[in-house]
Short mmCIF file of C-alpha atoms and ligand atoms in Angstrom, two decimals:
data_model
loop_
_atom_site.label_atom_id
_atom_site.label_comp_id
_atom_site.label_asym_id
_atom_site.label_seq_id
_atom_site.Cartn_x
_atom_site.Cartn_y
_atom_site.Cartn_z
CA MET A 181 -0.05 0.03 0.11
CA ALA A 182 1.14 3.46 -0.94
CA ALA A 183 2.34 5.76 2.19
CA VAL A 184 1.09 9.02 2.07
CA LEU A 185 4.45 10.89 1.61
CA ASP A 186 5.65 8.68 -1.11
CA GLY A 187 7.42 10.41 -3.71
CA ARG A 188 7.50 13.94 -1.56
CA VAL A 189 10.98 15.51 -0.64
CA VAL A 190 10.78 17.14 2.68
CA ILE A 191 13.46 19.24 4.63
CA VAL A 192 13.43 19.15 8.35
CA THR A 193 15.64 21.77 9.63
CA GLY A 194 17.03 21.16 13.40
CA ALA A 195 16.86 17.49 12.69
CA ALA A 196 20.25 16.38 14.29
CA ARG A 197 18.45 15.61 17.66
CA GLY A 198 15.23 15.62 19.66
CA ILE A 199 12.08 16.48 17.96
CA GLY A 200 13.43 17.29 14.59
CA GLN A 201 14.90 13.88 14.63
CA ALA A 202 11.62 12.20 15.49
CA TYR A 203 9.95 14.25 12.54
CA ALA A 204 12.64 13.19 10.16
CA LYS A 205 12.42 9.35 11.12
CA GLY A 206 8.40 9.54 10.80
CA LEU A 207 8.36 11.30 7.63
CA ALA A 208 10.72 8.79 6.15
CA GLU A 209 8.45 5.94 7.54
CA GLN A 210 5.50 7.44 5.62
CA GLY A 211 7.51 7.41 2.47
CA ALA A 212 9.18 10.76 2.32
CA THR A 213 12.66 11.43 1.22
CA VAL A 214 14.03 13.62 4.02
CA VAL A 215 16.71 16.31 4.15
CA ALA A 216 17.93 16.42 7.61
CA ALA A 217 19.63 19.83 8.10
CA ASP A 218 21.17 21.34 11.35
CA ILE A 219 23.95 23.40 12.75
CA LEU A 220 24.89 19.99 14.47
CA PRO A 221 25.99 16.94 12.86
CA CYS A 222 23.18 15.06 11.10
CA GLU A 223 24.87 11.75 10.71
CA GLU A 224 22.81 10.03 13.46
CA THR A 225 19.47 11.02 12.01
CA VAL A 226 20.52 9.95 8.54
CA GLY A 227 21.60 6.70 10.01
CA MET A 228 17.97 5.92 11.19
CA LEU A 229 16.16 6.89 8.10
CA GLY A 230 17.05 4.34 5.82
CA GLY A 231 16.46 4.69 2.05
CA ASP A 232 17.70 7.74 0.33
CA SER A 233 18.10 10.43 2.58
CA LEU A 234 20.55 13.50 2.88
CA GLY A 235 22.12 15.21 5.93
CA LEU A 236 23.35 18.80 5.41
CA LYS A 237 25.12 21.30 7.60
CA LEU A 238 23.00 24.35 8.02
CA ASP A 239 23.13 27.65 9.73
CA VAL A 240 19.50 29.10 9.69
CA THR A 241 20.67 32.57 10.75
CA ASP A 242 22.94 32.72 7.47
CA MET A 243 20.53 33.18 4.27
CA ALA A 244 23.47 31.82 2.03
CA SER A 245 23.43 28.54 4.22
CA CYS A 246 19.65 28.30 3.70
CA ALA A 247 20.06 28.94 -0.03
CA ALA A 248 22.91 26.38 -0.17
CA MET A 249 20.37 23.75 1.69
CA ALA A 250 17.54 24.40 -0.88
CA GLN A 251 20.05 24.19 -3.90
CA ALA A 252 21.66 21.00 -2.40
CA THR A 253 18.02 19.43 -2.24
CA VAL A 254 17.04 20.26 -5.67
CA GLU A 255 20.37 18.95 -7.18
CA ALA A 256 19.99 15.75 -5.27
CA TYR A 257 16.25 15.28 -5.89
CA GLY A 258 14.94 17.72 -8.15
CA ARG A 259 12.33 19.38 -6.12
CA ILE A 260 11.29 20.49 -2.64
CA ASP A 261 7.93 19.69 -1.40
CA GLY A 262 8.01 20.52 1.86
CA ILE A 263 9.81 21.95 5.02
CA ILE A 264 9.53 21.68 8.72
CA ASN A 265 11.12 24.83 10.25
CA ASN A 266 11.83 23.19 13.57
CA ALA A 267 15.48 24.67 14.07
CA ALA A 268 15.33 26.90 17.11
CA MET A 269 17.41 28.15 20.14
CA PHE A 270 15.67 25.74 22.63
CA GLY A 271 18.08 23.43 24.28
CA PRO A 272 21.71 24.28 25.10
CA SER A 273 24.11 22.72 22.71
CA ALA A 274 27.82 23.24 21.68
CA VAL A 275 26.56 26.20 19.75
CA THR A 276 23.95 27.97 21.79
CA GLU A 277 23.22 28.41 25.34
CA GLY A 278 19.69 27.45 24.85
CA ALA A 279 16.55 29.09 26.33
CA ARG A 280 17.70 30.25 29.74
CA MET A 281 14.89 31.04 32.14
CA LEU A 282 15.04 34.46 33.54
CA PRO A 283 12.98 37.47 34.51
CA PHE A 284 12.17 39.47 31.43
CA ASP A 285 14.21 42.29 32.55
CA GLU A 286 17.41 40.16 33.44
CA ILE A 287 17.47 38.62 29.68
CA SER A 288 20.73 39.89 28.24
CA GLU A 289 20.41 41.89 24.96
CA ASP A 290 22.70 39.40 23.38
CA ALA A 291 20.50 36.43 24.32
CA TRP A 292 17.26 38.41 23.06
CA GLN A 293 18.97 39.02 19.73
CA ARG A 294 20.13 35.55 19.27
CA MET A 295 16.83 33.97 20.13
CA LEU A 296 14.99 36.29 17.63
CA THR A 297 17.83 35.60 15.00
CA ILE A 298 17.77 31.92 15.08
CA ASN A 299 13.88 31.38 15.80
CA VAL A 300 12.32 34.10 13.85
CA THR A 301 14.91 35.54 11.06
CA GLY A 302 15.88 31.79 10.61
CA THR A 303 12.47 30.66 9.95
CA TRP A 304 12.05 33.64 7.36
CA HIS A 305 15.57 32.65 5.94
CA ALA A 306 14.31 28.98 5.23
CA CYS A 307 10.97 29.94 3.74
CA LYS A 308 12.87 32.23 1.45
CA ALA A 309 15.37 29.57 0.49
CA VAL A 310 12.91 26.96 -0.60
CA VAL A 311 9.77 29.00 -1.89
CA PRO A 312 11.50 29.36 -5.50
CA ALA A 313 11.47 25.81 -5.98
CA MET A 314 7.96 25.51 -4.64
CA ARG A 315 6.80 28.17 -6.70
CA ALA A 316 8.16 26.53 -9.72
CA GLN A 317 6.36 23.43 -8.93
CA GLY A 318 3.13 25.35 -8.09
CA TYR A 319 2.94 23.44 -4.95
CA GLY A 320 4.49 23.14 -1.48
CA LYS A 321 4.14 22.80 2.28
CA ILE A 322 5.57 24.82 4.90
CA VAL A 323 5.14 23.87 8.50
CA ASN A 324 6.39 26.23 10.86
CA ILE A 325 6.96 25.03 14.60
CA SER A 326 5.76 27.32 17.49
CA SER A 327 4.96 26.52 21.01
CA ASN A 328 1.68 26.59 23.20
CA THR A 329 3.84 28.82 25.49
CA ILE A 330 2.25 31.60 23.28
CA GLN A 331 -1.16 30.74 24.57
CA LEU A 332 -0.16 30.04 28.12
CA GLY A 333 2.29 33.10 28.38
CA ASN A 334 4.91 31.35 30.56
CA PRO A 335 6.82 33.53 32.55
CA ASN A 336 10.73 33.77 32.60
CA LEU A 337 11.22 32.89 28.77
CA LEU A 338 9.98 36.22 27.17
CA HIS A 339 12.53 36.08 24.40
CA TYR A 340 11.62 32.33 23.39
CA VAL A 341 7.68 32.89 23.67
CA VAL A 342 7.94 36.10 21.63
CA SER A 343 9.87 34.68 19.06
CA LYS A 344 7.20 31.61 18.83
CA GLY A 345 4.34 34.21 18.59
CA ALA A 346 6.15 35.81 15.54
CA VAL A 347 6.51 32.45 13.95
CA ALA A 348 2.69 31.97 14.11
CA THR A 349 2.04 35.25 12.84
CA MET A 350 4.72 34.65 10.01
CA THR A 351 2.63 31.70 8.97
CA ARG A 352 -0.61 33.72 8.42
CA CYS A 353 1.05 36.35 6.25
CA LEU A 354 2.79 33.90 4.13
CA ALA A 355 -0.37 31.84 3.83
CA ARG A 356 -1.85 34.85 2.07
CA GLU A 357 1.07 35.52 0.09
CA LEU A 358 2.11 32.24 -1.21
CA GLY A 359 -1.62 30.77 -1.32
CA PRO A 360 -1.79 31.67 -5.02
CA ASN A 361 1.22 29.72 -5.94
CA GLY A 362 -0.14 26.44 -4.32
CA ILE A 363 2.27 26.82 -1.22
CA ARG A 364 0.14 25.97 2.14
CA VAL A 365 1.68 27.48 5.25
CA ASN A 366 0.65 26.10 8.62
CA THR A 367 1.89 26.42 12.17
CA LEU A 368 2.21 23.22 14.24
CA VAL A 369 2.00 24.02 18.15
CA PRO A 370 3.45 21.67 20.55
CA GLY A 371 2.75 21.33 24.27
CA PHE A 372 5.55 20.83 26.66
CA ILE A 373 7.64 17.77 24.98
CA GLN A 374 9.88 15.46 27.31
CA SER A 375 12.53 16.04 24.94
CA GLN A 376 16.56 15.92 25.91
CA ALA A 377 16.58 19.81 25.18
CA SER A 378 13.43 20.45 27.74
CA LYS A 379 15.13 18.12 30.17
CA ASP A 380 18.19 19.99 29.95
CA ILE A 381 16.19 23.11 30.45
CA MET A 382 14.50 21.98 33.66
CA ARG A 383 17.48 20.86 35.30
CA GLU A 384 19.81 23.99 34.52
CA ASN A 385 16.92 26.24 35.82
CA HIS A 386 15.95 23.93 38.70
CA ALA A 387 12.33 24.15 37.13
CA GLU A 388 11.61 20.18 37.18
CA GLY A 389 8.05 21.17 38.29
CA ILE A 390 7.05 22.23 34.88
CA THR A 391 6.42 18.54 33.88
CA ASP A 392 3.77 18.09 36.48
CA ALA A 393 2.22 21.42 35.97
CA MET A 394 1.94 20.91 32.28
CA LYS A 395 0.53 17.29 32.74
CA SER A 396 -1.99 18.78 35.12
CA ILE A 397 -3.53 21.14 32.45
CA CYS A 398 -3.54 18.54 29.76
CA SER A 399 -6.87 16.87 29.24
CA LEU A 400 -5.28 13.60 28.30
CA GLY A 401 -3.20 13.82 31.46
CA ARG A 402 0.09 12.59 30.47
CA GLU A 403 3.29 13.75 29.66
CA GLN A 404 4.07 14.40 25.89
CA TYR A 405 6.99 12.92 23.75
CA ALA A 406 8.25 13.91 20.49
CA ASP A 407 6.56 11.16 18.88
CA ASP A 408 3.16 12.70 19.55
CA LEU A 409 3.85 15.32 17.05
CA VAL A 410 4.76 13.19 14.03
CA GLY A 411 1.16 12.44 12.86
CA THR A 412 0.19 15.73 12.77
CA ALA A 413 3.42 16.63 10.76
CA VAL A 414 2.91 14.20 8.45
CA TYR A 415 -0.75 15.12 7.73
CA LEU A 416 0.32 18.66 7.32
CA LEU A 417 2.94 17.53 4.72
CA SER A 418 0.75 15.54 2.88
CA ALA A 419 -2.20 15.77 0.19
CA LEU A 420 -4.59 15.13 3.05
CA SER A 421 -4.37 18.66 4.28
CA ASP A 422 -4.18 20.33 0.61
CA PHE A 423 -6.92 22.62 1.64
CA VAL A 424 -5.61 23.73 4.96
CA SER A 425 -3.65 26.96 5.11
CA GLY A 426 -2.70 29.78 7.66
CA GLN A 427 -3.76 27.44 10.81
CA MET A 428 -2.33 26.80 14.16
CA ILE A 429 -2.86 23.36 14.96
CA SER A 430 -2.06 22.47 18.73
CA VAL A 431 -0.79 19.12 19.24
CA ASP A 432 -0.80 19.45 23.35
CA GLY A 433 -3.16 16.59 24.50
CA GLY A 434 -5.92 19.36 25.15
CA ALA A 435 -3.91 21.72 27.27
CA CYS A 436 -4.65 24.97 25.40
CA PHE A 437 -8.02 25.53 23.54
CA THR A 438 -7.76 29.30 22.57
CA GLY A 439 -5.98 30.91 19.49
CA MET A 440 -3.49 33.55 19.74
N1 LIG B 555 10.65 20.76 23.74
C1 LIG B 555 9.58 21.15 23.90
O1 LIG B 555 8.86 21.12 24.89
C2 LIG B 555 8.99 22.06 22.98
C3 LIG B 555 7.77 22.61 23.01
C4 LIG B 555 7.36 23.55 22.10
C5 LIG B 555 7.98 23.59 20.89
N2 LIG B 555 9.11 23.03 20.98
C6 LIG B 555 10.04 23.20 19.55
O2 LIG B 555 10.19 22.32 18.88
C7 LIG B 555 11.62 22.42 18.16
C8 LIG B 555 12.58 21.20 18.62
O3 LIG B 555 12.72 21.20 20.19
P1 LIG B 555 13.62 20.34 20.80
O4 LIG B 555 12.98 20.36 22.03
O5 LIG B 555 14.01 19.17 19.90
O6 LIG B 555 14.92 21.25 21.10
P2 LIG B 555 16.38 21.30 20.46
O7 LIG B 555 17.14 22.40 21.27
O8 LIG B 555 16.92 19.79 20.64
O9 LIG B 555 16.20 21.36 18.97
C9 LIG B 555 16.60 22.49 18.29
C10 LIG B 555 17.32 22.07 17.02
O10 LIG B 555 17.63 23.22 16.36
C11 LIG B 555 19.08 23.10 15.82
N3 LIG B 555 19.51 24.50 15.67
C12 LIG B 555 19.75 25.60 16.62
N4 LIG B 555 20.39 26.64 16.02
C13 LIG B 555 20.42 26.16 14.65
C14 LIG B 555 20.81 27.04 13.55
N5 LIG B 555 21.20 28.39 13.83
N6 LIG B 555 20.86 26.55 12.58
C15 LIG B 555 20.37 25.30 12.22
N7 LIG B 555 19.84 24.41 13.19
C16 LIG B 555 20.02 24.96 14.66
C17 LIG B 555 19.70 22.58 17.13
O11 LIG B 555 21.01 22.08 16.90
C18 LIG B 555 18.73 21.45 17.41
O12 LIG B 555 19.07 20.18 16.81
C19 LIG B 555 12.03 23.87 18.44
O13 LIG B 555 11.58 24.60 17.47
C20 LIG B 555 11.24 24.06 19.79
O14 LIG B 555 11.15 25.72 19.90
C21 LIG B 555 9.89 22.27 21.45
#
């Protein structure tokens, strides 16, 4: 039986680890040819994918790096059907300090700028890079990754939450601009995921109580994992969602019901 993403070429940014790695694996299982791109090495992810897949070094803050990612994808596979803009300053790594929790007036200018540059400018760059190929095809799927922190207004993460609000807003504007070209743009809104990154953030900030607090507002009453997001990502990248654009789709077990 044909899988829903058979024949589709999809880029996942921030795919070296965590949730991005789960998207890459889930999309490949549904037949997609996956391009895994990250500022960290993607060998581990590519090794999990099987079939034809590509790992690329990417810095979303650099437009030239995003353009090179799109060019390498088209050279390898002749098209770009979709992208998940998952790369973000979230967990600490060799290249970012991650989202440190601080009162809004103690966030450094530097951390504020880096957060917005990676999460917002980086998403814009990646969209600009893939849209020419999608326009030429008259078809494409862009999935931007936000966070239900924009609905909850979580304290002590203002730079991160503001950046994810901007991503959701970008989706709506791009859905209008790109709809005439057959390009669908949607926002996937995860709840609090038990990824390595969120565990590192909780440990570094002595905030382990977040897991129970999030569980207590979740209608389904349990912790959330990266794999919980994959089905909706597959749907948004498949033909099943071809008349869906500009939407914020929450996948948080029923924690938040309201829009922005
Ligand atoms: N974990 C959660 O609770 C949660 C909740 C809501 C939304 N999200 C979002 O989901 C996504 C993945 O989160 P995660 O928990 O896997 O965190 P993570 O920190 O492990 O993932 C972010 C990825 O982006 C990459 N990255 C960072 N800067 C980059 C750059 N300049 N260029 C290219 N790649 C870069 C990192 O190397 C990493 O692989 C992020 O967008 C995050 O904001 C996470």
